[in-house]
Amino acid sequence: VKLAESIRTGGHVDEFLDLEFENFLSGHRHEASNQVPHLEWIHRLHSGYSVKAARVLLDCARTEQKSLAQRKTLLSIGKLAVWCEKEATSEQVEVQLDYVYDAQNILRDFGGQNIQDKVSTEEALVDILLEGNNNNKTCGKYAYCLGMLERAENRIQLENSSREINVVTDHLNDLAVLRVRVWWDIVLQDKNTWKRAVKSYLESSDSSFVEEMLAKTKFVKTADLVIKETEGTTDTILSRYGLDRASVKILAHKVVESSGEDQKENEAAWENVLYKALTSANV
């Protein structure tokens, strides 16, 4: 009470009272995690420790599992707190805000009214996109979803730089699986065209026309969009977005496995046709 009155009137804050108040606030934990003091940032900010306040806000945001809007508010205040320090960086806050924006966009376009503010994992967000109405699955939406997974990878690497390599690797492998699922769904949007292309590839030694056949598929258009909107060499971009040779091989296996086709011959054909289709993109 004495400290609050001193703050209200702009008077001198006794150091002992200041420490007692800090300890008091530290005991008030965020409801989603007993490890995060959700009121401590207020005192940190008032005491001039803006970066420490930002760290508390960031921790609170990470443990906020109910509302995207609440997480966004905590991060936005944290970003403003970081800006108070000229030498400080808000990179960790920025990557968390990227997640919030990504989640809000996907939930708005594909989620139901009751989940538009729900904190969701990348896997859940991909599920929502893939289970959505095919009419809403534009190349732009697919490219955005792939971009979300790319930003998620950057966030995982930034936030887990000091953790065991196996933990980080497991997270990155999960994202790689999600990328394959997205590309697989893109292929299914033009499955009849792809089947004709693979059949033609198997029946003819001249496969140049296969590229023309696939040029207008969502697979090629999405790859083209990703390449245009991302900085870097084409090979690097394709690798980051799950279209390197190894990933294409996994994608071919998934397509053939799901369609019940003959494994060996058709899997090789699908892999070659998928890779040839990439040459139709604006590379």
PDB file of C-alpha atoms in Angstrom:
ATOM      1  CA  VAL A   1       0.000   0.000   0.000  1.00  0.00           C
ATOM      2  CA  LYS A   2       2.826   2.406   0.925  1.00  0.00           C
ATOM      3  CA  LEU A   3       4.597   1.666  -2.324  1.00  0.00           C
ATOM      4  CA  ALA A   4       1.431   2.120  -4.371  1.00  0.00           C
ATOM      5  CA  GLU A   5       0.782   5.486  -2.694  1.00  0.00           C
ATOM      6  CA  SER A   6       4.357   6.574  -3.366  1.00  0.00           C
ATOM      7  CA  ILE A   7       4.041   5.616  -7.034  1.00  0.00           C
ATOM      8  CA  ARG A   8       0.691   7.372  -7.332  1.00  0.00           C
ATOM      9  CA  THR A   9       1.997  10.633  -5.894  1.00  0.00           C
ATOM     10  CA  GLY A  10       5.299  10.493  -7.742  1.00  0.00           C
ATOM     11  CA  GLY A  11       7.303  10.329  -4.542  1.00  0.00           C
ATOM     12  CA  HIS A  12      10.540   8.496  -3.733  1.00  0.00           C
ATOM     13  CA  VAL A  13      10.243   4.687  -3.668  1.00  0.00           C
ATOM     14  CA  ASP A  14      12.028   3.109  -0.734  1.00  0.00           C
ATOM     15  CA  GLU A  15      14.449   0.422  -1.952  1.00  0.00           C
ATOM     16  CA  PHE A  16      13.266  -2.107   0.639  1.00  0.00           C
ATOM     17  CA  LEU A  17       9.605  -1.561  -0.259  1.00  0.00           C
ATOM     18  CA  ASP A  18      10.525  -1.818  -3.918  1.00  0.00           C
ATOM     19  CA  LEU A  19      12.134  -5.221  -3.341  1.00  0.00           C
ATOM     20  CA  GLU A  20       9.195  -6.397  -1.240  1.00  0.00           C
ATOM     21  CA  PHE A  21       6.760  -5.387  -3.958  1.00  0.00           C
ATOM     22  CA  GLU A  22       8.829  -7.196  -6.594  1.00  0.00           C
ATOM     23  CA  ASN A  23       8.763 -10.363  -4.504  1.00  0.00           C
ATOM     24  CA  PHE A  24       5.021  -9.995  -3.996  1.00  0.00           C
ATOM     25  CA  LEU A  25       4.343  -9.682  -7.723  1.00  0.00           C
ATOM     26  CA  SER A  26       6.675 -12.564  -8.494  1.00  0.00           C
ATOM     27  CA  GLY A  27       4.378 -14.762  -6.462  1.00  0.00           C
ATOM     28  CA  HIS A  28       1.410 -14.096  -8.748  1.00  0.00           C
ATOM     29  CA  ARG A  29       1.711 -16.717 -11.430  1.00  0.00           C
ATOM     30  CA  HIS A  30       0.152 -16.816 -14.854  1.00  0.00           C
ATOM     31  CA  GLU A  31      -2.884 -19.121 -14.748  1.00  0.00           C
ATOM     32  CA  ALA A  32      -1.539 -21.240 -17.627  1.00  0.00           C
ATOM     33  CA  SER A  33       1.808 -21.850 -15.932  1.00  0.00           C
ATOM     34  CA  ASN A  34       2.910 -21.700 -12.331  1.00  0.00           C
ATOM     35  CA  GLN A  35       6.378 -20.735 -13.563  1.00  0.00           C
ATOM     36  CA  VAL A  36       5.469 -17.318 -14.999  1.00  0.00           C
ATOM     37  CA  PRO A  37       4.758 -14.287 -12.766  1.00  0.00           C
ATOM     38  CA  HIS A  38       2.155 -12.488 -14.851  1.00  0.00           C
ATOM     39  CA  LEU A  39       2.109  -9.193 -12.898  1.00  0.00           C
ATOM     40  CA  GLU A  40       5.823  -8.713 -12.443  1.00  0.00           C
ATOM     41  CA  TRP A  41       6.225  -6.898 -15.787  1.00  0.00           C
ATOM     42  CA  ILE A  42       4.227  -3.927 -14.469  1.00  0.00           C
ATOM     43  CA  HIS A  43       6.709  -3.331 -11.673  1.00  0.00           C
ATOM     44  CA  ARG A  44       9.703  -3.978 -13.936  1.00  0.00           C
ATOM     45  CA  LEU A  45       8.453  -1.394 -16.407  1.00  0.00           C
ATOM     46  CA  HIS A  46       7.744   1.216 -13.735  1.00  0.00           C
ATOM     47  CA  SER A  47      11.208   0.673 -12.238  1.00  0.00           C
ATOM     48  CA  GLY A  48      12.850   1.371 -15.586  1.00  0.00           C
ATOM     49  CA  TYR A  49      13.803  -2.214 -16.386  1.00  0.00           C
ATOM     50  CA  SER A  50      12.026  -2.308 -19.721  1.00  0.00           C
ATOM     51  CA  VAL A  51      13.964  -5.251 -21.191  1.00  0.00           C
ATOM     52  CA  LYS A  52      13.302  -7.342 -18.075  1.00  0.00           C
ATOM     53  CA  ALA A  53       9.638  -6.379 -18.362  1.00  0.00           C
ATOM     54  CA  ALA A  54       9.670  -7.510 -21.984  1.00  0.00           C
ATOM     55  CA  ARG A  55      11.128 -10.890 -20.983  1.00  0.00           C
ATOM     56  CA  VAL A  56       8.335 -11.435 -18.450  1.00  0.00           C
ATOM     57  CA  LEU A  57       5.744 -10.432 -21.051  1.00  0.00           C
ATOM     58  CA  LEU A  58       7.305 -12.806 -23.590  1.00  0.00           C
ATOM     59  CA  ASP A  59       7.144 -15.668 -21.088  1.00  0.00           C
ATOM     60  CA  CYS A  60       3.520 -14.815 -20.305  1.00  0.00           C
ATOM     61  CA  ALA A  61       2.694 -14.785 -24.023  1.00  0.00           C
ATOM     62  CA  ARG A  62       4.305 -18.177 -24.588  1.00  0.00           C
ATOM     63  CA  THR A  63       2.218 -19.735 -21.824  1.00  0.00           C
ATOM     64  CA  GLU A  64      -1.042 -18.078 -22.950  1.00  0.00           C
ATOM     65  CA  GLN A  65      -2.911 -21.046 -24.453  1.00  0.00           C
ATOM     66  CA  LYS A  66      -6.476 -19.741 -24.659  1.00  0.00           C
ATOM     67  CA  SER A  67      -6.619 -16.499 -26.608  1.00  0.00           C
ATOM     68  CA  LEU A  68      -4.596 -15.267 -29.584  1.00  0.00           C
ATOM     69  CA  ALA A  69      -5.814 -11.738 -28.848  1.00  0.00           C
ATOM     70  CA  GLN A  70      -4.461 -11.936 -25.293  1.00  0.00           C
ATOM     71  CA  ARG A  71      -1.140 -13.309 -26.539  1.00  0.00           C
ATOM     72  CA  LYS A  72      -0.950 -10.524 -29.123  1.00  0.00           C
ATOM     73  CA  THR A  73      -1.594  -7.874 -26.429  1.00  0.00           C
ATOM     74  CA  LEU A  74       1.188  -9.240 -24.205  1.00  0.00           C
ATOM     75  CA  LEU A  75       3.624  -9.354 -27.124  1.00  0.00           C
ATOM     76  CA  SER A  76       2.703  -5.872 -28.331  1.00  0.00           C
ATOM     77  CA  ILE A  77       3.364  -4.390 -24.879  1.00  0.00           C
ATOM     78  CA  GLY A  78       6.609  -6.366 -24.772  1.00  0.00           C
ATOM     79  CA  LYS A  79       7.639  -4.943 -28.138  1.00  0.00           C
ATOM     80  CA  LEU A  80       7.006  -1.409 -26.911  1.00  0.00           C
ATOM     81  CA  ALA A  81       9.006  -2.165 -23.748  1.00  0.00           C
ATOM     82  CA  VAL A  82      11.973  -3.364 -25.800  1.00  0.00           C
ATOM     83  CA  TRP A  83      11.884  -0.195 -27.894  1.00  0.00           C
ATOM     84  CA  CYS A  84      12.601   1.779 -24.720  1.00  0.00           C
ATOM     85  CA  GLU A  85      16.130   0.338 -24.772  1.00  0.00           C
ATOM     86  CA  LYS A  86      18.231   1.522 -27.697  1.00  0.00           C
ATOM     87  CA  GLU A  87      20.594  -1.458 -27.608  1.00  0.00           C
ATOM     88  CA  ALA A  88      17.931  -4.124 -27.144  1.00  0.00           C
ATOM     89  CA  THR A  89      16.493  -6.368 -29.856  1.00  0.00           C
ATOM     90  CA  SER A  90      12.894  -7.501 -30.165  1.00  0.00           C
ATOM     91  CA  GLU A  91      13.621 -10.485 -32.440  1.00  0.00           C
ATOM     92  CA  GLN A  92      12.098 -13.072 -30.097  1.00  0.00           C
ATOM     93  CA  VAL A  93       8.995 -10.923 -29.678  1.00  0.00           C
ATOM     94  CA  GLU A  94       8.762 -10.450 -33.457  1.00  0.00           C
ATOM     95  CA  VAL A  95       8.818 -14.177 -34.230  1.00  0.00           C
ATOM     96  CA  GLN A  96       6.079 -14.765 -31.664  1.00  0.00           C
ATOM     97  CA  LEU A  97       3.993 -11.993 -33.237  1.00  0.00           C
ATOM     98  CA  ASP A  98       4.541 -13.642 -36.640  1.00  0.00           C
ATOM     99  CA  TYR A  99       2.939 -16.788 -35.244  1.00  0.00           C
ATOM    100  CA  VAL A 100      -0.060 -14.810 -33.930  1.00  0.00           C
ATOM    101  CA  TYR A 101      -0.616 -13.111 -37.301  1.00  0.00           C
ATOM    102  CA  ASP A 102      -0.280 -16.436 -39.151  1.00  0.00           C
ATOM    103  CA  ALA A 103      -2.719 -18.193 -36.827  1.00  0.00           C
ATOM    104  CA  GLN A 104      -5.255 -15.360 -37.003  1.00  0.00           C
ATOM    105  CA  ASN A 105      -5.163 -15.310 -40.815  1.00  0.00           C
ATOM    106  CA  ILE A 106      -5.617 -19.064 -41.237  1.00  0.00           C
ATOM    107  CA  LEU A 107      -8.311 -19.317 -38.573  1.00  0.00           C
ATOM    108  CA  ARG A 108     -10.150 -16.362 -40.106  1.00  0.00           C
ATOM    109  CA  ASP A 109     -10.158 -17.898 -43.589  1.00  0.00           C
ATOM    110  CA  PHE A 110     -10.667 -21.581 -42.758  1.00  0.00           C
ATOM    111  CA  GLY A 111     -11.627 -21.941 -39.093  1.00  0.00           C
ATOM    112  CA  GLY A 112     -15.110 -21.844 -37.647  1.00  0.00           C
ATOM    113  CA  GLN A 113     -16.451 -18.856 -35.765  1.00  0.00           C
ATOM    114  CA  ASN A 114     -15.830 -20.538 -32.407  1.00  0.00           C
ATOM    115  CA  ILE A 115     -12.075 -21.060 -32.939  1.00  0.00           C
ATOM    116  CA  GLN A 116     -10.981 -17.794 -34.565  1.00  0.00           C
ATOM    117  CA  ASP A 117      -9.191 -16.693 -31.384  1.00  0.00           C
ATOM    118  CA  LYS A 118      -7.855 -20.109 -30.380  1.00  0.00           C
ATOM    119  CA  VAL A 119      -4.138 -20.647 -29.778  1.00  0.00           C
ATOM    120  CA  SER A 120      -3.236 -23.572 -32.063  1.00  0.00           C
ATOM    121  CA  THR A 121      -0.134 -25.522 -33.032  1.00  0.00           C
ATOM    122  CA  GLU A 122       1.251 -25.373 -36.571  1.00  0.00           C
ATOM    123  CA  GLU A 123      -0.007 -28.935 -37.086  1.00  0.00           C
ATOM    124  CA  ALA A 124      -3.524 -27.926 -36.054  1.00  0.00           C
ATOM    125  CA  LEU A 125      -3.415 -24.905 -38.364  1.00  0.00           C
ATOM    126  CA  VAL A 126      -2.315 -27.067 -41.306  1.00  0.00           C
ATOM    127  CA  ASP A 127      -5.135 -29.512 -40.475  1.00  0.00           C
ATOM    128  CA  ILE A 128      -7.634 -26.656 -40.562  1.00  0.00           C
ATOM    129  CA  LEU A 129      -6.354 -25.495 -43.961  1.00  0.00           C
ATOM    130  CA  LEU A 130      -6.304 -28.971 -45.522  1.00  0.00           C
ATOM    131  CA  GLU A 131      -9.768 -29.840 -44.224  1.00  0.00           C
ATOM    132  CA  GLY A 132     -11.217 -26.564 -45.497  1.00  0.00           C
ATOM    133  CA  ASN A 133     -13.311 -25.881 -48.565  1.00  0.00           C
ATOM    134  CA  ASN A 134     -11.344 -26.567 -51.768  1.00  0.00           C
ATOM    135  CA  ASN A 135     -12.735 -23.380 -53.303  1.00  0.00           C
ATOM    136  CA  ASN A 136     -10.823 -21.378 -50.683  1.00  0.00           C
ATOM    137  CA  LYS A 137      -7.549 -23.217 -51.299  1.00  0.00           C
ATOM    138  CA  THR A 138      -5.913 -20.729 -53.620  1.00  0.00           C
ATOM    139  CA  CYS A 139      -2.241 -20.825 -54.552  1.00  0.00           C
ATOM    140  CA  GLY A 140      -1.794 -17.734 -52.410  1.00  0.00           C
ATOM    141  CA  LYS A 141      -3.253 -19.505 -49.356  1.00  0.00           C
ATOM    142  CA  TYR A 142      -1.035 -22.528 -49.891  1.00  0.00           C
ATOM    143  CA  ALA A 143       2.025 -20.307 -50.296  1.00  0.00           C
ATOM    144  CA  TYR A 144       1.068 -18.464 -47.108  1.00  0.00           C
ATOM    145  CA  CYS A 145       0.756 -21.751 -45.208  1.00  0.00           C
ATOM    146  CA  LEU A 146       4.191 -22.863 -46.428  1.00  0.00           C
ATOM    147  CA  GLY A 147       5.558 -19.471 -45.403  1.00  0.00           C
ATOM    148  CA  MET A 148       4.065 -19.992 -41.942  1.00  0.00           C
ATOM    149  CA  LEU A 149       6.006 -23.266 -41.617  1.00  0.00           C
ATOM    150  CA  GLU A 150       9.178 -21.485 -42.727  1.00  0.00           C
ATOM    151  CA  ARG A 151       8.653 -18.793 -40.078  1.00  0.00           C
ATOM    152  CA  ALA A 152       7.918 -21.501 -37.500  1.00  0.00           C
ATOM    153  CA  GLU A 153      11.266 -23.114 -38.297  1.00  0.00           C
ATOM    154  CA  ASN A 154      13.045 -19.792 -37.766  1.00  0.00           C
ATOM    155  CA  ARG A 155      11.240 -19.331 -34.451  1.00  0.00           C
ATOM    156  CA  ILE A 156      12.130 -22.830 -33.230  1.00  0.00           C
ATOM    157  CA  GLN A 157      15.797 -22.351 -34.095  1.00  0.00           C
ATOM    158  CA  LEU A 158      15.890 -18.948 -32.386  1.00  0.00           C
ATOM    159  CA  GLU A 159      14.101 -20.003 -29.213  1.00  0.00           C
ATOM    160  CA  ASN A 160      15.836 -23.344 -28.806  1.00  0.00           C
ATOM    161  CA  SER A 161      19.419 -22.386 -29.635  1.00  0.00           C
ATOM    162  CA  SER A 162      20.558 -23.438 -26.163  1.00  0.00           C
ATOM    163  CA  ARG A 163      18.519 -26.652 -25.958  1.00  0.00           C
ATOM    164  CA  GLU A 164      19.587 -30.172 -26.851  1.00  0.00           C
ATOM    165  CA  ILE A 165      20.086 -30.700 -30.582  1.00  0.00           C
ATOM    166  CA  ASN A 166      17.707 -33.692 -30.539  1.00  0.00           C
ATOM    167  CA  VAL A 167      14.830 -31.536 -29.299  1.00  0.00           C
ATOM    168  CA  VAL A 168      15.338 -28.981 -32.076  1.00  0.00           C
ATOM    169  CA  THR A 169      15.755 -31.715 -34.696  1.00  0.00           C
ATOM    170  CA  ASP A 170      12.466 -33.350 -33.670  1.00  0.00           C
ATOM    171  CA  HIS A 171      10.630 -30.018 -34.050  1.00  0.00           C
ATOM    172  CA  LEU A 172      12.175 -29.403 -37.473  1.00  0.00           C
ATOM    173  CA  ASN A 173      11.337 -32.929 -38.636  1.00  0.00           C
ATOM    174  CA  ASP A 174       7.713 -32.346 -37.632  1.00  0.00           C
ATOM    175  CA  LEU A 175       7.650 -29.217 -39.806  1.00  0.00           C
ATOM    176  CA  ALA A 176       9.163 -31.150 -42.733  1.00  0.00           C
ATOM    177  CA  VAL A 177       6.328 -33.692 -42.474  1.00  0.00           C
ATOM    178  CA  LEU A 178       3.773 -30.866 -42.495  1.00  0.00           C
ATOM    179  CA  ARG A 179       5.338 -29.393 -45.658  1.00  0.00           C
ATOM    180  CA  VAL A 180       4.945 -32.724 -47.447  1.00  0.00           C
ATOM    181  CA  ARG A 181       1.301 -32.857 -46.353  1.00  0.00           C
ATOM    182  CA  VAL A 182       0.676 -29.385 -47.792  1.00  0.00           C
ATOM    183  CA  TRP A 183       2.324 -30.194 -51.141  1.00  0.00           C
ATOM    184  CA  TRP A 184       0.420 -33.475 -51.276  1.00  0.00           C
ATOM    185  CA  ASP A 185      -2.875 -31.610 -50.852  1.00  0.00           C
ATOM    186  CA  ILE A 186      -1.808 -29.216 -53.606  1.00  0.00           C
ATOM    187  CA  VAL A 187      -1.167 -32.149 -55.965  1.00  0.00           C
ATOM    188  CA  LEU A 188      -4.609 -33.588 -55.172  1.00  0.00           C
ATOM    189  CA  GLN A 189      -6.241 -30.384 -56.417  1.00  0.00           C
ATOM    190  CA  ASP A 190      -5.258 -31.410 -59.977  1.00  0.00           C
ATOM    191  CA  LYS A 191      -5.002 -35.177 -59.503  1.00  0.00           C
ATOM    192  CA  ASN A 192      -6.513 -36.099 -62.897  1.00  0.00           C
ATOM    193  CA  THR A 193      -3.999 -33.895 -64.727  1.00  0.00           C
ATOM    194  CA  TRP A 194      -1.168 -35.459 -62.739  1.00  0.00           C
ATOM    195  CA  LYS A 195      -2.346 -38.992 -63.518  1.00  0.00           C
ATOM    196  CA  ARG A 196      -2.446 -38.206 -67.233  1.00  0.00           C
ATOM    197  CA  ALA A 197       1.030 -36.676 -67.014  1.00  0.00           C
ATOM    198  CA  VAL A 198       2.481 -39.725 -65.241  1.00  0.00           C
ATOM    199  CA  LYS A 199       0.808 -42.081 -67.720  1.00  0.00           C
ATOM    200  CA  SER A 200       2.227 -40.086 -70.635  1.00  0.00           C
ATOM    201  CA  TYR A 201       5.659 -40.076 -69.016  1.00  0.00           C
ATOM    202  CA  LEU A 202       5.604 -43.877 -68.678  1.00  0.00           C
ATOM    203  CA  GLU A 203       4.439 -44.391 -72.267  1.00  0.00           C
ATOM    204  CA  SER A 204       6.807 -41.978 -74.008  1.00  0.00           C
ATOM    205  CA  SER A 205      10.538 -41.390 -73.874  1.00  0.00           C
ATOM    206  CA  ASP A 206       9.937 -37.725 -74.795  1.00  0.00           C
ATOM    207  CA  SER A 207       8.723 -36.065 -71.610  1.00  0.00           C
ATOM    208  CA  SER A 208       9.073 -32.418 -72.641  1.00  0.00           C
ATOM    209  CA  PHE A 209       5.336 -32.106 -73.173  1.00  0.00           C
ATOM    210  CA  VAL A 210       4.736 -33.201 -69.578  1.00  0.00           C
ATOM    211  CA  GLU A 211       6.012 -29.820 -68.392  1.00  0.00           C
ATOM    212  CA  GLU A 212       3.481 -28.053 -70.627  1.00  0.00           C
ATOM    213  CA  MET A 213       0.691 -30.305 -69.331  1.00  0.00           C
ATOM    214  CA  LEU A 214       1.484 -29.425 -65.700  1.00  0.00           C
ATOM    215  CA  ALA A 215       2.299 -25.741 -66.158  1.00  0.00           C
ATOM    216  CA  LYS A 216      -1.174 -24.614 -65.035  1.00  0.00           C
ATOM    217  CA  THR A 217      -1.496 -26.896 -62.006  1.00  0.00           C
ATOM    218  CA  LYS A 218      -1.660 -25.421 -58.504  1.00  0.00           C
ATOM    219  CA  PHE A 219       1.572 -27.248 -57.677  1.00  0.00           C
ATOM    220  CA  VAL A 220       3.525 -25.325 -60.305  1.00  0.00           C
ATOM    221  CA  LYS A 221       1.725 -22.039 -59.642  1.00  0.00           C
ATOM    222  CA  THR A 222       2.343 -22.274 -55.887  1.00  0.00           C
ATOM    223  CA  ALA A 223       6.017 -23.130 -56.421  1.00  0.00           C
ATOM    224  CA  ASP A 224       6.255 -20.195 -58.797  1.00  0.00           C
ATOM    225  CA  LEU A 225       4.663 -17.889 -56.222  1.00  0.00           C
ATOM    226  CA  VAL A 226       7.013 -19.063 -53.454  1.00  0.00           C
ATOM    227  CA  ILE A 227      10.055 -18.496 -55.665  1.00  0.00           C
ATOM    228  CA  LYS A 228       8.927 -15.003 -56.681  1.00  0.00           C
ATOM    229  CA  GLU A 229       8.202 -13.877 -53.117  1.00  0.00           C
ATOM    230  CA  THR A 230      11.297 -15.306 -51.394  1.00  0.00           C
ATOM    231  CA  GLU A 231      14.846 -14.019 -51.485  1.00  0.00           C
ATOM    232  CA  GLY A 232      17.632 -16.458 -52.340  1.00  0.00           C
ATOM    233  CA  THR A 233      18.666 -18.871 -55.052  1.00  0.00           C
ATOM    234  CA  THR A 234      16.015 -21.149 -56.524  1.00  0.00           C
ATOM    235  CA  ASP A 235      17.571 -24.332 -55.121  1.00  0.00           C
ATOM    236  CA  THR A 236      17.782 -22.809 -51.634  1.00  0.00           C
ATOM    237  CA  ILE A 237      14.174 -21.614 -51.744  1.00  0.00           C
ATOM    238  CA  LEU A 238      12.857 -24.969 -52.953  1.00  0.00           C
ATOM    239  CA  SER A 239      14.802 -26.748 -50.220  1.00  0.00           C
ATOM    240  CA  ARG A 240      13.471 -24.413 -47.502  1.00  0.00           C
ATOM    241  CA  TYR A 241       9.901 -24.900 -48.699  1.00  0.00           C
ATOM    242  CA  GLY A 242      10.070 -28.687 -48.917  1.00  0.00           C
ATOM    243  CA  LEU A 243      10.797 -29.201 -52.618  1.00  0.00           C
ATOM    244  CA  ASP A 244      14.383 -30.449 -52.591  1.00  0.00           C
ATOM    245  CA  ARG A 245      15.034 -33.796 -54.264  1.00  0.00           C
ATOM    246  CA  ALA A 246      14.754 -35.791 -51.029  1.00  0.00           C
ATOM    247  CA  SER A 247      11.418 -34.162 -50.131  1.00  0.00           C
ATOM    248  CA  VAL A 248      10.036 -34.702 -53.639  1.00  0.00           C
ATOM    249  CA  LYS A 249      10.917 -38.397 -53.298  1.00  0.00           C
ATOM    250  CA  ILE A 250       8.957 -38.578 -50.024  1.00  0.00           C
ATOM    251  CA  LEU A 251       6.052 -36.724 -51.666  1.00  0.00           C
ATOM    252  CA  ALA A 252       6.025 -39.187 -54.587  1.00  0.00           C
ATOM    253  CA  HIS A 253       5.959 -42.096 -52.165  1.00  0.00           C
ATOM    254  CA  LYS A 254       3.018 -40.558 -50.267  1.00  0.00           C
ATOM    255  CA  VAL A 255       1.031 -39.933 -53.467  1.00  0.00           C
ATOM    256  CA  VAL A 256       1.548 -43.482 -54.778  1.00  0.00           C
ATOM    257  CA  GLU A 257       0.909 -45.067 -51.379  1.00  0.00           C
ATOM    258  CA  SER A 258      -2.400 -43.232 -50.988  1.00  0.00           C
ATOM    259  CA  SER A 259      -3.583 -44.072 -54.519  1.00  0.00           C
ATOM    260  CA  GLY A 260      -2.832 -47.781 -54.344  1.00  0.00           C
ATOM    261  CA  GLU A 261      -0.710 -47.725 -57.511  1.00  0.00           C
ATOM    262  CA  ASP A 262       2.149 -50.120 -58.223  1.00  0.00           C
ATOM    263  CA  GLN A 263       4.914 -48.995 -55.892  1.00  0.00           C
ATOM    264  CA  LYS A 264       8.259 -49.235 -57.661  1.00  0.00           C
ATOM    265  CA  GLU A 265       7.612 -48.158 -61.245  1.00  0.00           C
ATOM    266  CA  ASN A 266       5.028 -45.497 -60.523  1.00  0.00           C
ATOM    267  CA  GLU A 267       6.870 -44.054 -57.539  1.00  0.00           C
ATOM    268  CA  ALA A 268       9.929 -43.387 -59.709  1.00  0.00           C
ATOM    269  CA  ALA A 269       7.690 -41.942 -62.427  1.00  0.00           C
ATOM    270  CA  TRP A 270       5.896 -39.655 -59.969  1.00  0.00           C
ATOM    271  CA  GLU A 271       9.198 -38.459 -58.552  1.00  0.00           C
ATOM    272  CA  ASN A 272      10.539 -37.580 -62.003  1.00  0.00           C
ATOM    273  CA  VAL A 273       7.310 -35.940 -63.136  1.00  0.00           C
ATOM    274  CA  LEU A 274       7.069 -33.877 -59.922  1.00  0.00           C
ATOM    275  CA  TYR A 275      10.638 -32.716 -60.335  1.00  0.00           C
ATOM    276  CA  LYS A 276      10.119 -31.921 -64.014  1.00  0.00           C
ATOM    277  CA  ALA A 277       7.048 -29.885 -63.103  1.00  0.00           C
ATOM    278  CA  LEU A 278       9.271 -27.589 -61.054  1.00  0.00           C
ATOM    279  CA  THR A 279      11.097 -26.595 -64.229  1.00  0.00           C
ATOM    280  CA  SER A 280       7.776 -25.166 -65.396  1.00  0.00           C
ATOM    281  CA  ALA A 281       7.842 -22.691 -62.525  1.00  0.00           C
ATOM    282  CA  ASN A 282       9.332 -19.245 -63.132  1.00  0.00           C
ATOM    283  CA  VAL A 283      12.865 -20.193 -62.106  1.00  0.00           C
TER     284      VAL A 283
END
